[in-house]
Every structure is written in C-alpha cells, then in structure tokens.
CSV table of C-alpha atoms in Angstrom, one decimal:
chain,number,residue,atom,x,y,z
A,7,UNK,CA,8.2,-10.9,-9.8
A,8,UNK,CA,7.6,-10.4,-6.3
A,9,UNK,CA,9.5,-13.1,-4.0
A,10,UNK,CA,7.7,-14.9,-0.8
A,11,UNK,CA,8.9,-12.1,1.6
A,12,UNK,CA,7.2,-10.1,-0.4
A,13,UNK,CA,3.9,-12.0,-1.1
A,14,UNK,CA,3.8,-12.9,2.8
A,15,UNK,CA,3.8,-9.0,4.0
A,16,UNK,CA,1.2,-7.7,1.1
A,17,UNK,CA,-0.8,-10.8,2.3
A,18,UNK,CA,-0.6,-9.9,6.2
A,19,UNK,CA,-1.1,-6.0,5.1
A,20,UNK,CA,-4.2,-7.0,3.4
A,21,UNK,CA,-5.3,-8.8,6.4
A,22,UNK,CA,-4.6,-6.2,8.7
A,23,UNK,CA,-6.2,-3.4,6.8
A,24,UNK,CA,-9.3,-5.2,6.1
A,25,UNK,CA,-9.4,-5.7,9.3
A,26,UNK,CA,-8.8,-2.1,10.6
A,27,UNK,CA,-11.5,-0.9,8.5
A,28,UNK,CA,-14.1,-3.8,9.6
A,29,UNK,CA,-13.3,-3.5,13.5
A,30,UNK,CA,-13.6,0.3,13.4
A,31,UNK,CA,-17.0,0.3,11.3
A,32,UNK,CA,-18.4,-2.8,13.2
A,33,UNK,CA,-16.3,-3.1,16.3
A,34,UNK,CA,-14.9,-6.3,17.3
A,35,UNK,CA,-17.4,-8.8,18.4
A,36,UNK,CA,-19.7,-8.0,15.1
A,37,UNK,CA,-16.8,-8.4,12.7
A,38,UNK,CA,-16.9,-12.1,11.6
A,39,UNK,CA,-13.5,-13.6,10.6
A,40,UNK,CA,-15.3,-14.5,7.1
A,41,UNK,CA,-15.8,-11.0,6.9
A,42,UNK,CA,-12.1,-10.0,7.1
A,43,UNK,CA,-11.2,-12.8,4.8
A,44,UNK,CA,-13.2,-11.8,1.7
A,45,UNK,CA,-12.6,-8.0,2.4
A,46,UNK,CA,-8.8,-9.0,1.8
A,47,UNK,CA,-9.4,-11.3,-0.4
A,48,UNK,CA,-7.1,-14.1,1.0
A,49,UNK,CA,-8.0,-17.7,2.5
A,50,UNK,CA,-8.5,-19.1,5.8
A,51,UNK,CA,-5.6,-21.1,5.4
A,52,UNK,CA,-3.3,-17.3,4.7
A,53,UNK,CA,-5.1,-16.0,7.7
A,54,UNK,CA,-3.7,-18.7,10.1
A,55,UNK,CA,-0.6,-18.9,8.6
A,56,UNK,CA,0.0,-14.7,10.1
A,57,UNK,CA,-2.3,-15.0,13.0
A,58,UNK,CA,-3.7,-17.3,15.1
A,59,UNK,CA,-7.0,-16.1,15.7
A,60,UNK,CA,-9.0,-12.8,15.0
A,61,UNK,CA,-7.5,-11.5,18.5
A,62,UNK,CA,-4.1,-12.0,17.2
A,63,UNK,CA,-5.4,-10.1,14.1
A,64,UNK,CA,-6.9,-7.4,16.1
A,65,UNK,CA,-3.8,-6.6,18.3
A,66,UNK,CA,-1.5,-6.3,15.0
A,67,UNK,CA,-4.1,-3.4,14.2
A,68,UNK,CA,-3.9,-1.9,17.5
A,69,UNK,CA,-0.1,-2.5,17.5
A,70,UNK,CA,0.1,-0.3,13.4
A,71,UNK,CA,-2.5,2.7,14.8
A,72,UNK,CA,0.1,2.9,17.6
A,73,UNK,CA,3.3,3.1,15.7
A,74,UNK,CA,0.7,6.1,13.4
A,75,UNK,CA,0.2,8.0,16.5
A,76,UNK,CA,3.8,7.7,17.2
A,77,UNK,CA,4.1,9.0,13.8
A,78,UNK,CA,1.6,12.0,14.9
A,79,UNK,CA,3.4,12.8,18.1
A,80,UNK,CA,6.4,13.0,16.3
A,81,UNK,CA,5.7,15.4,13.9
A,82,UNK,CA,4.3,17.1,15.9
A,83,UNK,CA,7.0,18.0,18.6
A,84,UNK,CA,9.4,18.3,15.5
A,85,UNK,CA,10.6,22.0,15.9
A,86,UNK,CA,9.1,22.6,19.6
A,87,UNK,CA,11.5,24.9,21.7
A,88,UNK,CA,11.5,23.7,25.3
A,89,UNK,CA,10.0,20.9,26.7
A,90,UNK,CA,7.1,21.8,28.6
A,91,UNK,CA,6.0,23.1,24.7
A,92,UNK,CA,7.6,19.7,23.6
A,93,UNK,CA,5.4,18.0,25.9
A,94,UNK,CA,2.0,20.0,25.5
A,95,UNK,CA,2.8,19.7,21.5
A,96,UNK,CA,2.9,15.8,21.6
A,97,UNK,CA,0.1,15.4,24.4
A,98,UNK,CA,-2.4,17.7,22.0
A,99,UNK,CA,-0.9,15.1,18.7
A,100,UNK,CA,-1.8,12.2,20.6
A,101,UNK,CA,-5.3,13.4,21.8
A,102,UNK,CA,-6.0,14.5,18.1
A,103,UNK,CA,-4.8,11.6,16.6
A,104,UNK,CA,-7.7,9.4,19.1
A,105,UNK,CA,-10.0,11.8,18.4
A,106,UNK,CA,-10.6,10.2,15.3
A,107,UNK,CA,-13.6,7.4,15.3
A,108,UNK,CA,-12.1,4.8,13.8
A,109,UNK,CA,-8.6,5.2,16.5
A,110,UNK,CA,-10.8,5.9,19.1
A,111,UNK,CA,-13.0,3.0,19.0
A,112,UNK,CA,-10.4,0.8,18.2
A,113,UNK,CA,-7.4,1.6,20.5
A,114,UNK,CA,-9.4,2.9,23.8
A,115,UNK,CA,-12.9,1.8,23.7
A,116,UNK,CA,-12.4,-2.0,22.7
A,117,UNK,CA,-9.0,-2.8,22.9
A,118,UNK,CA,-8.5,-3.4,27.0
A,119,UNK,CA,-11.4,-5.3,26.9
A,120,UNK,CA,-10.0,-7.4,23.6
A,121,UNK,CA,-6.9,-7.8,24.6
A,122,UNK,CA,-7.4,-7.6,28.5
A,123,UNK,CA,-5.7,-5.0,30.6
A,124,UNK,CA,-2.2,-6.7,30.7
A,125,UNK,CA,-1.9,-6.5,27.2
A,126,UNK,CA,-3.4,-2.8,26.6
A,127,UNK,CA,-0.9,-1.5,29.3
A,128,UNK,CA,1.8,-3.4,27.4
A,129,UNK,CA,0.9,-1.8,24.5
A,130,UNK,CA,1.2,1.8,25.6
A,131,UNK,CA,4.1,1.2,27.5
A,132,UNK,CA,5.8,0.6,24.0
A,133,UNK,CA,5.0,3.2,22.4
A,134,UNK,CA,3.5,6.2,23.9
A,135,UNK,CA,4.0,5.9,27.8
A,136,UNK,CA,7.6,6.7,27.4
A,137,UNK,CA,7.5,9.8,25.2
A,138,UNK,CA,5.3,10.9,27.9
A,139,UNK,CA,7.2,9.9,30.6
A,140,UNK,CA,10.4,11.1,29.2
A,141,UNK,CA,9.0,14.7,27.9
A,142,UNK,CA,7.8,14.7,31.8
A,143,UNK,CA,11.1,14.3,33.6
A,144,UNK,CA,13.2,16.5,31.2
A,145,UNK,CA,10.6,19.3,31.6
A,146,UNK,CA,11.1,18.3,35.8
A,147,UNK,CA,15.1,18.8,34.9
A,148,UNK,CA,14.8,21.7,32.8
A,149,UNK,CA,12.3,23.4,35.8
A,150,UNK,CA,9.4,24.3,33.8
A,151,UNK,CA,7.7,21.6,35.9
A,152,UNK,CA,7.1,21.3,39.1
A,153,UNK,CA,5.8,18.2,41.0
A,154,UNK,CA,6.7,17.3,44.6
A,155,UNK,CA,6.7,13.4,43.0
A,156,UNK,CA,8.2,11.2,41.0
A,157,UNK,CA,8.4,11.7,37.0
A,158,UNK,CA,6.9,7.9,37.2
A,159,UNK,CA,4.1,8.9,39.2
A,160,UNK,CA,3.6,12.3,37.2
A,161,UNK,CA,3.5,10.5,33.6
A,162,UNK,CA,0.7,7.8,35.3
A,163,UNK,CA,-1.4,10.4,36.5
A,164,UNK,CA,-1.2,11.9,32.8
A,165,UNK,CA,-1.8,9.1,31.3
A,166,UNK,CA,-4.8,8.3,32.7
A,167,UNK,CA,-6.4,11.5,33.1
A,168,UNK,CA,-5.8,11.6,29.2
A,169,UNK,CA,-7.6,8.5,28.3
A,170,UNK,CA,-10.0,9.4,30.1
A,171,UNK,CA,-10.2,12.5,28.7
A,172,UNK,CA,-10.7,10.6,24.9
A,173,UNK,CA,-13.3,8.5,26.2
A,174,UNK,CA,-15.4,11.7,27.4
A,175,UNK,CA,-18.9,11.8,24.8
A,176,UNK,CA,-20.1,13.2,23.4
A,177,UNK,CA,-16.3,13.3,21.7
A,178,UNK,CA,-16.7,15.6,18.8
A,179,UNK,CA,-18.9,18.4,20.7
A,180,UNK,CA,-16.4,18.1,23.5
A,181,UNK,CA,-12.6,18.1,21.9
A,182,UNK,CA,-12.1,22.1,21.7
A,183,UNK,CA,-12.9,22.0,25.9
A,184,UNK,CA,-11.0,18.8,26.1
A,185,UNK,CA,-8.2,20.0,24.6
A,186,UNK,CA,-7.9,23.1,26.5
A,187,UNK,CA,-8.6,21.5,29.5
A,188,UNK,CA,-5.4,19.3,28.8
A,189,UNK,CA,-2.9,22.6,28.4
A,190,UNK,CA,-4.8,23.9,31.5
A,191,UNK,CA,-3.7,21.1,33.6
A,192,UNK,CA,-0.3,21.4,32.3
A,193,UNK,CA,0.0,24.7,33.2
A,194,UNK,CA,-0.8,23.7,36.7
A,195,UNK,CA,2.4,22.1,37.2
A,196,UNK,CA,3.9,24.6,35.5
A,197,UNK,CA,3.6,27.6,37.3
A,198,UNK,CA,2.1,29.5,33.7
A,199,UNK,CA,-1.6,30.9,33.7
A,200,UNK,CA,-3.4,30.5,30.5
C-alpha cells in the first residue's frame, strides 16, 4: 500500500508529465489547465495542492528537462580526456539534447517569455551555466584556451551564442552546420584548426 509521500509524488509526476507532453504539442498559451487535468487524470483541487497555477506547473517541467539535459551533458563528458574535449563533448550534448522539438519549444522558445527573463536566467544558472563556466576556466588553467578575458565573460558569450544557435530554423535542416559551427568556434580560442 503506497503511503501519502508516495501518492503526493505519483500525483505531482502525473501532473507534470501531462503537462510536458501538452505544452510541447500545443505550447503554453493553447494548453488549457482542464486539459492537463484530465490527461493526468487528477482534480483541480490535486493540482493546487502541488502548484499554484499552470505557470507554477510549467516551470516544474522546464525545471525536470533541465536536470535531463544535465543527465545528457553528463554522459556525455563521462570518459573525455582534457578539457577543451570535455567541454566541446558537453556543449555538442546540450545542443543535441535542445535539438529535440518538444525541449526546444519548451525550454528556449517559450519559457523566457513564460517565466520572464529573471526566471529563465535563474534557471540556467542552476544547472547548465556552471558546467559551462567551469569546463571554460579549467580549459583557461589547463592552456588549451586562450581568451584575453575573464572565464565569466568567456562562458556568457558561449552561452548566448549557443541559444541562439538552437533557436536558428529551420532547426532540423540546419543542426549538422550548427553543430560544426559550434566546435569551429571553439577551436578559435583554442588555437586548433579543424
């Protein structure tokens, strides 16, 4: 017999996954709380007791594809030798991991606008921002890049060249380029010629 705890988090993952699906098929504004609620078959009532409202709901689903593309990067730096291939490794991860529709639509195309700029930025900086930030400086340390700047400054600059590199369309058509592109400007500040 499964205790409260237990009922509470199927209940909020239920939520949260009807939700996922919903926001990436229909995007935010068309997805209709009612919607969510009979596609995880709970009540209104179960709903408000885990969120507040559907932007509550929404950021809980940007906040578990975040922690996945964690997952991604991870596994995919896992075994890297040096950290300029450390850092190319989990840059390409997260750009293939955004490259899916559902991601993509969710995390970059709606969610600053969702959850307003403050909160988007907050986001990243809890999950991915450091990884790239820290791969950046110890690549700095280790010489294998070079940048007059700051680390900081370096890991901004990459940061947003690589969202906008996943908001580029057509997306599909243009990943194999992107993606290239990416290692290209990497190897900029390294020093290495493709």
């Amino acid at each position: 017999m499964a205790t409260n705890a237990q009922r509470r988090a199927q209940t909020r993952g239920c939520l949260i996954n009807a939700a996922r699906h919903l926001f990436a098929e229909q995007g935010y504004a068309d997805t209709s709380t009612e919607t969510i609620l009979s596609g995880a078959g709970v009540t209104r009532g179960a709903m408000y007791h885990h969120f507040r409202n559907k932007a509550e709901l929404f950021e809980a689903v940007c906040d578990l594809l975040s922690r996945e593309a964690m997952a991604a990067i991870e596994k995919a730096v896992a075994g890297q030798r040096g950290n300029l291939a450390t850092l190319k490794a989990g840059s390409l991860a997260w750009v293939d991991f955004m490259a899916r529709d559902d991601v993509r639509r969710i995390l970059v195309v709606e969610a600053p606008s969702v959850l307003g700029q403050e909160r988007w930025r907050a986001l990243d900086e809890r999950y991915s921002f450091p990884l790239l930030r820290e791969g950046i400086r110890e690549a700095m340390e280790e010489g294998a890049l070079h940048f007059s700047g700051s680390a900081e400054g370096l890991a901004v600059l990459l940061n947003g060249a690589m969202n906008a590199l996943v908001l580029n369309d057509p997306w599909a058509e243009n990943l194999p380029r992107l993606r290239r592109d990416l290692l290209a400007l990497f190897d900029c500040f390294s020093g290495e010629r493709p």
